[in-house]
XYZ file of C-alpha atoms in Angstrom:
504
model
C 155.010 181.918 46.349
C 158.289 182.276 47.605
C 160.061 180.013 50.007
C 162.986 181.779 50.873
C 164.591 181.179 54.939
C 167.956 182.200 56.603
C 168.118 179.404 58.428
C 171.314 177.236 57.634
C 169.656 173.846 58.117
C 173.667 171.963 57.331
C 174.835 173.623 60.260
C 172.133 172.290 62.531
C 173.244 169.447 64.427
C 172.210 165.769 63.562
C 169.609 163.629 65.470
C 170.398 160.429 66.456
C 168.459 157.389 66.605
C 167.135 156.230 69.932
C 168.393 153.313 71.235
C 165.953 150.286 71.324
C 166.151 147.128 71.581
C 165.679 144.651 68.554
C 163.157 142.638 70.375
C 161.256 146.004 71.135
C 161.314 147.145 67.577
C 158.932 145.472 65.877
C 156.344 146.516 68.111
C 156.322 150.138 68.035
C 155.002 150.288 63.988
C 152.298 148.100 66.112
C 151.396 150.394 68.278
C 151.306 153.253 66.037
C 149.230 151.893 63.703
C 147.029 150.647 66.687
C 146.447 154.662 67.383
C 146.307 155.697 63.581
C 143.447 153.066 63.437
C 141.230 154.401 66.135
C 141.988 158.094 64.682
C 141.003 156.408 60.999
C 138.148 155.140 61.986
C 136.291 158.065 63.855
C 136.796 160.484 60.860
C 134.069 157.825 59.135
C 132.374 156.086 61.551
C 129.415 158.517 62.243
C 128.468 158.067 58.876
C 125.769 155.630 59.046
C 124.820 156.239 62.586
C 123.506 160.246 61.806
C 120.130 159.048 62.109
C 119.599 157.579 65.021
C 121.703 160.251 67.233
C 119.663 163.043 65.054
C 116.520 161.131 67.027
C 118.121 161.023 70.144
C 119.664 164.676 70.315
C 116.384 166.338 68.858
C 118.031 167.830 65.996
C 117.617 167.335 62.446
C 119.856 164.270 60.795
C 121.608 167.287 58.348
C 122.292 169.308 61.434
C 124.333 166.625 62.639
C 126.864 166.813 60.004
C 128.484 169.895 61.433
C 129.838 167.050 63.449
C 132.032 165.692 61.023
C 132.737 168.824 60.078
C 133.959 170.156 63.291
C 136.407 167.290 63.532
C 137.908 167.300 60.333
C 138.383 171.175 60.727
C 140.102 170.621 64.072
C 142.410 168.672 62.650
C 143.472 170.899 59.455
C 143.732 173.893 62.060
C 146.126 171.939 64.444
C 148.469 169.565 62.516
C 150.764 172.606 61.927
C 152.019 172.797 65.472
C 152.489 169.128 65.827
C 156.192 169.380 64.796
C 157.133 172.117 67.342
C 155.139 170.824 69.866
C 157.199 167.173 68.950
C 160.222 169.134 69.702
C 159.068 171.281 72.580
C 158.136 168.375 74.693
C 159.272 165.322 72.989
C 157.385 163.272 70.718
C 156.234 160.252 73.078
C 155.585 162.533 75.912
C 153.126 164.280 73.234
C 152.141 161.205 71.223
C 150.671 159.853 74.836
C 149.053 163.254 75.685
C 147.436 163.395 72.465
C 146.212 159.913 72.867
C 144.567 160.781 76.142
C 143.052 163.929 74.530
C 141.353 161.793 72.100
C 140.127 159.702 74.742
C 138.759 161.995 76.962
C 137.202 164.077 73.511
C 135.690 160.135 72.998
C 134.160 160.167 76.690
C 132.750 163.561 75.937
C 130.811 162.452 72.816
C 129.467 159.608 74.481
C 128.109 161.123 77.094
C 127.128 164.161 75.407
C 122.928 165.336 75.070
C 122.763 167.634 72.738
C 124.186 169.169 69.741
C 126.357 171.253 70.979
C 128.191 169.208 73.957
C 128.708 166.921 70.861
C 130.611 169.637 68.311
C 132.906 170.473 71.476
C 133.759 167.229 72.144
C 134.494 166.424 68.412
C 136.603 169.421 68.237
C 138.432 168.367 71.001
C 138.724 164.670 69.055
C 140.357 166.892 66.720
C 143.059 168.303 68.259
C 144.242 165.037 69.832
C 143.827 163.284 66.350
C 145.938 166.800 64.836
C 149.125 165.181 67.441
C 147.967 161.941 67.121
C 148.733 161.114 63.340
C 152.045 163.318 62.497
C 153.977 162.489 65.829
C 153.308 158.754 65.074
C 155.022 159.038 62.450
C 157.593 161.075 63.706
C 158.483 158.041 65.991
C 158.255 155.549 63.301
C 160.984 157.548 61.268
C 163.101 158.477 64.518
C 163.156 154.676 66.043
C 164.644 153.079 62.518
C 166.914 153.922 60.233
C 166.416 154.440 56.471
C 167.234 150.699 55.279
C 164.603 149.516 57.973
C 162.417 152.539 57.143
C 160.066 150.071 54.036
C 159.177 147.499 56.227
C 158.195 149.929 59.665
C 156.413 152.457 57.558
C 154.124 149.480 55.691
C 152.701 149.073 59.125
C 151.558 153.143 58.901
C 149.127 153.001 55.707
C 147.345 150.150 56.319
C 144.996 151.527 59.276
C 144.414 154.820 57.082
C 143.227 152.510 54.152
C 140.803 149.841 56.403
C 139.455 152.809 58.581
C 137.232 154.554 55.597
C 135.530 150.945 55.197
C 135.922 149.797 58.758
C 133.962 152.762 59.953
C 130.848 152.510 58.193
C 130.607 148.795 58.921
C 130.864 149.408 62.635
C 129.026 152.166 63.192
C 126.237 150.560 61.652
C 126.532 147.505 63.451
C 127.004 149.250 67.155
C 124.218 151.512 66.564
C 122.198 148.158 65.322
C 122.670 146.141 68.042
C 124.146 148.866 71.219
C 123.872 152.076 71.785
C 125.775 154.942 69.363
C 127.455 156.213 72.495
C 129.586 152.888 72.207
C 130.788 154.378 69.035
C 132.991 156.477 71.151
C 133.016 154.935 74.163
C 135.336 151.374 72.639
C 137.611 153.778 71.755
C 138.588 154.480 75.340
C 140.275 150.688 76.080
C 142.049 151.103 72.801
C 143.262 154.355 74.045
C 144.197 153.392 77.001
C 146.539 150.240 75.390
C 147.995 152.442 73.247
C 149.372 154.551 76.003
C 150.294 151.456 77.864
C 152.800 150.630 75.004
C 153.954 153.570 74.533
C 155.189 154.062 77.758
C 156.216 150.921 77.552
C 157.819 150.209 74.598
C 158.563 153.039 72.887
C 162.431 154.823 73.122
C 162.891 158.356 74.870
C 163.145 161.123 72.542
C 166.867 161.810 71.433
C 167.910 165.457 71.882
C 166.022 167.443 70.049
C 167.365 171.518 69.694
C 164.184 173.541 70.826
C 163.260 176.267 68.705
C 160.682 179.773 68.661
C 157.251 178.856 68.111
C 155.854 180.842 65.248
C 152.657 181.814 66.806
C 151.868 184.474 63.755
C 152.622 181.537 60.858
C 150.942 178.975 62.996
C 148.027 181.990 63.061
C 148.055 182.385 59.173
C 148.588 178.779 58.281
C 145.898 177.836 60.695
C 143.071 180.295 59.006
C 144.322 179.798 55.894
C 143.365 175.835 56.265
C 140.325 176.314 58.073
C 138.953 177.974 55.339
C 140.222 175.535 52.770
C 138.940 172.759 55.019
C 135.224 174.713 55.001
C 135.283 175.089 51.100
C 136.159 171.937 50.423
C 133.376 170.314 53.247
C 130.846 172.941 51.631
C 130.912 171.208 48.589
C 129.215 167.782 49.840
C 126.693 170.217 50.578
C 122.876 170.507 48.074
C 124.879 171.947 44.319
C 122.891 175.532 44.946
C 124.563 178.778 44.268
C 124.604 180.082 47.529
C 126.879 177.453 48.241
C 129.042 178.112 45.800
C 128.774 181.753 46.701
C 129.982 180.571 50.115
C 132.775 178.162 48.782
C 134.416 180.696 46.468
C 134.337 183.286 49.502
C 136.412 180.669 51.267
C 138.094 179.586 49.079
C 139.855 183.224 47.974
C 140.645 184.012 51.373
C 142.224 180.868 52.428
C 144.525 180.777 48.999
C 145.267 184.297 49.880
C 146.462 183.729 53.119
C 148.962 180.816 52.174
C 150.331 182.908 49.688
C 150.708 185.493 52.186
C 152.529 182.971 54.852
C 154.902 181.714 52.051
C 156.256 185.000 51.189
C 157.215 185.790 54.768
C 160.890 185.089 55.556
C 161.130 183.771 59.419
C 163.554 181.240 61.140
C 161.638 179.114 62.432
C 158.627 178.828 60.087
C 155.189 176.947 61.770
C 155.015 174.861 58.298
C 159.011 174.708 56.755
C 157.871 175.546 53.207
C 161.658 175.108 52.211
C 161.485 171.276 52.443
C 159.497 171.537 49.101
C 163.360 172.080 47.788
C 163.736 168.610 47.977
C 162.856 166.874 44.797
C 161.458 163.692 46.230
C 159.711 164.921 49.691
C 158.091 167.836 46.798
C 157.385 165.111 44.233
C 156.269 163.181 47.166
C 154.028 165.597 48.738
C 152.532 167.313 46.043
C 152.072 164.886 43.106
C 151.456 162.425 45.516
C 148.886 164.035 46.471
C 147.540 164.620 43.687
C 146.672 160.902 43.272
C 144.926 160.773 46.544
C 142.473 162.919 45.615
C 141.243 160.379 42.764
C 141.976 157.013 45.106
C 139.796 158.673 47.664
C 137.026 159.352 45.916
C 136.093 155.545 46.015
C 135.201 154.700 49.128
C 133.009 157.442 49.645
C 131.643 156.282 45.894
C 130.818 152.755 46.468
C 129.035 153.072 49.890
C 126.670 155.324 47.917
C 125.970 153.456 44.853
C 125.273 150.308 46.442
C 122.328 151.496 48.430
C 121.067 154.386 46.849
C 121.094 152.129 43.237
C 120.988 148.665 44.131
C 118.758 148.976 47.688
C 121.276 147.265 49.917
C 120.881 148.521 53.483
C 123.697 150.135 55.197
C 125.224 147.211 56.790
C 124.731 145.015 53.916
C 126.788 147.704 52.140
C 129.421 147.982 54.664
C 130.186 143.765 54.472
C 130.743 144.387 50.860
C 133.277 147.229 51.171
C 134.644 146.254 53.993
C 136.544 143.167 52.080
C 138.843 146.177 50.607
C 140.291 145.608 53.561
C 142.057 142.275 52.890
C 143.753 144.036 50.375
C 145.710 146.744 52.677
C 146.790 143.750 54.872
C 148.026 141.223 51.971
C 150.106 144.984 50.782
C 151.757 144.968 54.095
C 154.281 142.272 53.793
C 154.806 142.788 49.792
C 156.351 145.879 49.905
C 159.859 145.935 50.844
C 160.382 143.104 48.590
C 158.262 145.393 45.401
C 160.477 148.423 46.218
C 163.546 146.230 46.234
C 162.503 144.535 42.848
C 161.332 147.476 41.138
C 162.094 150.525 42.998
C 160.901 153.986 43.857
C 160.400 155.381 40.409
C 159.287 152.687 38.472
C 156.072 151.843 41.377
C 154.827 155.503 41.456
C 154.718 155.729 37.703
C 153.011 152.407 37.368
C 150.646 152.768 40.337
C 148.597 155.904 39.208
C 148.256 154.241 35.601
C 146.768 150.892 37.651
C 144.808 153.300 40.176
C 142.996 154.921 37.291
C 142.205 151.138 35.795
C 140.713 150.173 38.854
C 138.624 153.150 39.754
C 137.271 153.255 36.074
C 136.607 149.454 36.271
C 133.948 150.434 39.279
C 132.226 152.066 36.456
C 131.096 148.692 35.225
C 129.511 147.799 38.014
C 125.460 146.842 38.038
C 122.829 145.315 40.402
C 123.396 142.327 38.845
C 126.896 141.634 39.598
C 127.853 138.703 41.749
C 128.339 140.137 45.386
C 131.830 137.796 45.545
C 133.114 139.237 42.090
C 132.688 142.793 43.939
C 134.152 141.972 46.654
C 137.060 140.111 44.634
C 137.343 143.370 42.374
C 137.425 145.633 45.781
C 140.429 143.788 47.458
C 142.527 143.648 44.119
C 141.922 147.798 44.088
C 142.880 148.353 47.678
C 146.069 146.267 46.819
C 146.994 149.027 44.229
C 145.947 151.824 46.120
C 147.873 150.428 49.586
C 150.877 150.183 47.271
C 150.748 154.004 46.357
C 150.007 154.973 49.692
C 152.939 153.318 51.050
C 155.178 154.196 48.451
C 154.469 157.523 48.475
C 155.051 157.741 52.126
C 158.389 156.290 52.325
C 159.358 158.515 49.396
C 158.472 161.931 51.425
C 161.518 160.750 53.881
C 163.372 158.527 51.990
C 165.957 161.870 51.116
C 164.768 164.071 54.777
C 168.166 164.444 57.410
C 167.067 163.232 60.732
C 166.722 167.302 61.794
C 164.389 167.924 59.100
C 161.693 165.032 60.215
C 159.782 167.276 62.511
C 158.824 169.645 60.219
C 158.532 167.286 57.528
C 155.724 165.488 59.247
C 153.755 168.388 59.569
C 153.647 169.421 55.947
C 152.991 165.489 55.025
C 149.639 165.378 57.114
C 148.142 168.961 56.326
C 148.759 167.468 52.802
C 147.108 163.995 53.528
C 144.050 165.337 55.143
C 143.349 168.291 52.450
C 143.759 165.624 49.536
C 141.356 163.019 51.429
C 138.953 165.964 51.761
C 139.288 167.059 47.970
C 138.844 163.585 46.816
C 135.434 162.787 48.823
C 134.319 166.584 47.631
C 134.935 166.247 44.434
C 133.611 163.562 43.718
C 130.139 164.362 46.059
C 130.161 167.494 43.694
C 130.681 165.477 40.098
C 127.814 163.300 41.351
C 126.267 166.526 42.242
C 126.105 167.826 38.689
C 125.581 165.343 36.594
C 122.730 163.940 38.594
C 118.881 165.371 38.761
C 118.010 166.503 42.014
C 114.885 165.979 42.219
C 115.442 162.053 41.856
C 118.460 161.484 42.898
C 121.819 160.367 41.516
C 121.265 156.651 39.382
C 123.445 154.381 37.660
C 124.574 156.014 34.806
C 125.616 159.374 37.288
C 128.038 156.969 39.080
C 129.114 155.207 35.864
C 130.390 158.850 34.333
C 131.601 160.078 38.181
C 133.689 156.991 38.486
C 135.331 157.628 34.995
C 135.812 161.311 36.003
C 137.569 160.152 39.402
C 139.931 157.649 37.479
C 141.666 160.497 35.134
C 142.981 162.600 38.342
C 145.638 159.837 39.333
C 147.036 159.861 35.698
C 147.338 163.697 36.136
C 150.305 162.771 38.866
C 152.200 161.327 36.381
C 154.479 164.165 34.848
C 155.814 164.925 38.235
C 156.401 161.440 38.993
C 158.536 161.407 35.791
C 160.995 163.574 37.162
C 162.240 161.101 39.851
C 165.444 159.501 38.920
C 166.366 155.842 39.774
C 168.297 156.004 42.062
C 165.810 158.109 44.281
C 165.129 156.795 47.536
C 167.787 153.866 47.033
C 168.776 153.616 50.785
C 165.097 153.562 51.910
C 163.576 151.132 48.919
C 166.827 149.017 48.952
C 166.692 148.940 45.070
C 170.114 148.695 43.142
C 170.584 148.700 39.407
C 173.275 145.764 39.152
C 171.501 143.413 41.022
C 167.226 141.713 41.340
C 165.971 141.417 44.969
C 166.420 138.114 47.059
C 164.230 136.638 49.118
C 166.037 137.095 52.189
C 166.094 140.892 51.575
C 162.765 141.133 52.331
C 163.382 140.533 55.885
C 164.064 142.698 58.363
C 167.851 143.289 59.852
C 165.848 144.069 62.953
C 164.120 141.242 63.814
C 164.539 139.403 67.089
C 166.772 136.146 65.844
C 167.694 137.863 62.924
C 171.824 139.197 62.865
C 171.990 139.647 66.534
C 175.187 140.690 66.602
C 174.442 143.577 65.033
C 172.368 145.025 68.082
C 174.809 143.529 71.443
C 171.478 144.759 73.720
């Protein structure tokens, strides 16, 4: 695949910060995270509820699947536009439009009574979820610069990390004790906040230059995902060959078609494949990546083993996974002053080695172990895999001019959602083969699937070798001639905090 382009991105002109106030600041990795949260959340939280709004819809609990389906495909299919439309109309004006989509897609689903009011609805979840996540974090990187950039972006991971746990938990308790429809209906209010503070809080948009909207690459890219996205959600599906049959006829086309859209040479590409140039947003991005895939394999894993093998209901399970939690949140504040201490390079080759450790260690897991030493053991691996996370997402920018960030974003969430996919399929498809199906997967199936999971992190390693140093050094803050102080960990930006530095 080629990634050639005319376009003379050293002549472009540069993008300035907007101006904010430091009291104001702090609160706009708040409110992102707020919105990344409520997006997190729905792409799990019909999970454990499939049941009871099979019953009430008519249709068969299998059937309703296609609903989680619909909405992750939405959002593979529309994340490539986010970063023109950022630019077209300005990335709060959007950020608050998608927002309302989402809503109103929410409203929709609540209200919906049958099948296929649902699916639209979810779609239309989708798209506002597609704008939603990349133009967040568009803001984040345009309302700070790069020595602020550690401590704003820690704010970003930690809803993608609780929202996988968080969802199963409440969706089993709403549909419990409410109705399902409250599912999508609580998302409304938070909705409605998060637009509130936006509008409130959040900077104008600096000037952006507008360019052509590549409706033929956005066409390619967009096909080429959805069947990736369809292959890869095929896979959860019963190990038969007529599945397989239908992934590989996915599959072909949609590798086919990327191929296709990286050997054409436009301007103004719909997905800026020449950003993979850089070393650290393509180490980054891709090897990255690559360790998602294993670290998200888990908490579709554990959910699974503990009531399929050790007979815990559904909200029983969801307490117990739900403590992984408490270790995105105790990541948060640790992770300007770890990147200080240790840097870029030295974190992302030690935090595969430590994600594999703690993945395999699930492997040891029995009905007999204590329910606090599980949920001890599950906070200690969400600490290592919130420290990857976070890491790897201030590395994708840590090198990125301000005029590249747009179409940077883009790139960074097609590649986020593909590898959370890939990690839940594969490791629905391991289970898949080395189980019987005609009893079900047991123990010893999620004993050799966890072990199988924990060698794909360790296969991110040679890229992550390649990083120098001195990589990121302006974002991370490290330096070789001197160890991190305790005051570095703070903030320039905080109210209180070197106010003459910002006279507004």
């Amino acid at each position: 695949m080629t990634m050639s382009s005319k376009v003379d991105h050293a002549a472009q002109p540069e993008v300035s910060l907007p101006a904010l106030r430091s009291g104001r600041r702090p609160l706009v990795p708040l409110i992102v995270a707020a919105a990344f949260l409520m997006e997190s959340i729905d792409s799990t939280v019909l999970n454990t509820s499939i049941p009871t709004i099979a019953t009430d819809l008519r249709v068969m609990p299998l059937t309703l699947h296609m609903a989680i389906t619909v909405y992750t495909l939405s959002l593979a299919v529309f994340i490539p536009m986010s970063g023109w439309l950022a630019d077209r109309v300005g990335a709060k004006r959007l950020f608050c439009g998608a927002l309302g989509l989402f809503m109103l897609g929410s409203a929709l689903c609540g209200a919906s009574q049958n099948l296929e009011g649902l699916l639209a609805a979810r779609a239309l979840q989708g798209f506002g979820g597609a704008m939603t996540t990349p133009v967040g974090r568009l803001i984040l990187l345009r309302s700070f610069d790069k020595r602020d950039l550690a401590w704003a972006m820690s704010f970003m991971v930690t809803p993608v990390l609780i929202g996988p746990f968080l969802g199963p938990l409440l969706g089993g308790l709403i549909t419990t004790y409410a109705s399902w429809r409250w599912i999508f209906y609580l998302n409304l209010p938070v909705g409605a906040a998060a637009i509130a503070a936006t509008l409130a809080f959040i900077a104008p948009d600096p000037e952006i230059p507008r360019r052509r909207f590549d409706l033929k690459g956005f066409l390619l890219v967009a096909l080429a995902f959805a069947c990736l996205q369809l292959s890869i959600e095929n896979t959860t599906a019963p190990f038969l060959p007529g599945f397989m049959r239908l992934i590989v006829a996915l599959l072909i086309p949609g590798a086919a078609l990327l191929y296709v859209y990286g050997a054409r040479n436009t301007a103004h590409p719909a997905l800026d494949l020449t950003l993979l140039r850089s070393r650290t947003f393509r180490i980054g991005v891709l090897a990255g990546s690559l360790c998602r895939v294993g670290l998200n394999g888990q908490p579709f894993l554990l959910p699974l083993l503990f009531q399929l093998c050790y007979g815990l209901s559904a909200l029983q399970s969801g307490s117990i996974t739900f403590t992984a939690a408490i270790g995105s949140l105790i990541t948060r504040p640790l992770m300007v002053p770890l990147l200080r201490r240790f840097g870029f390079r030295r974190l992302m080759l030690v935090t595969p080695i430590l994600g594999a450790i703690v993945i395999a260690g699930c492997a040891g897991f029995t009905s007999t172990t204590p329910r606090p030493l599980l949920m001890a053991y599950l906070v200690l691996s969400s600490l290592v895999s919130s420290v990857q996370f976070n890491a790897q997402n201030m590395l994708i920018y840590a090198e990125l001019p301000p005029d590249r960030l747009s179409a940077s974003v883009s790139i960074a969430a097609v590649a986020q959602q593909i590898s959370m996919g890939l990690g839940i399929s594969l490791a629905a498809t391991f289970l898949a083969v080395v189980g019987n199906p005609a009893t079900g997967p047991v123990q010893r199936d999620f004993t050799l699937v966890f072990l199988l999971m924990a060698v794909i992190p360790l296969l991110s390693l040679p890229q992550f070798l390649r990083l120098r140093s001195e990589d990121g050094a302006e974002v991370s803050g490290w330096r070789a001639d001197r160890k991190a102080k305790p005051s570095d960990a703070i903030p320039r930006f905080w109210p209180g905090r070197d106010r003459r530095r910002d006279p507004a």
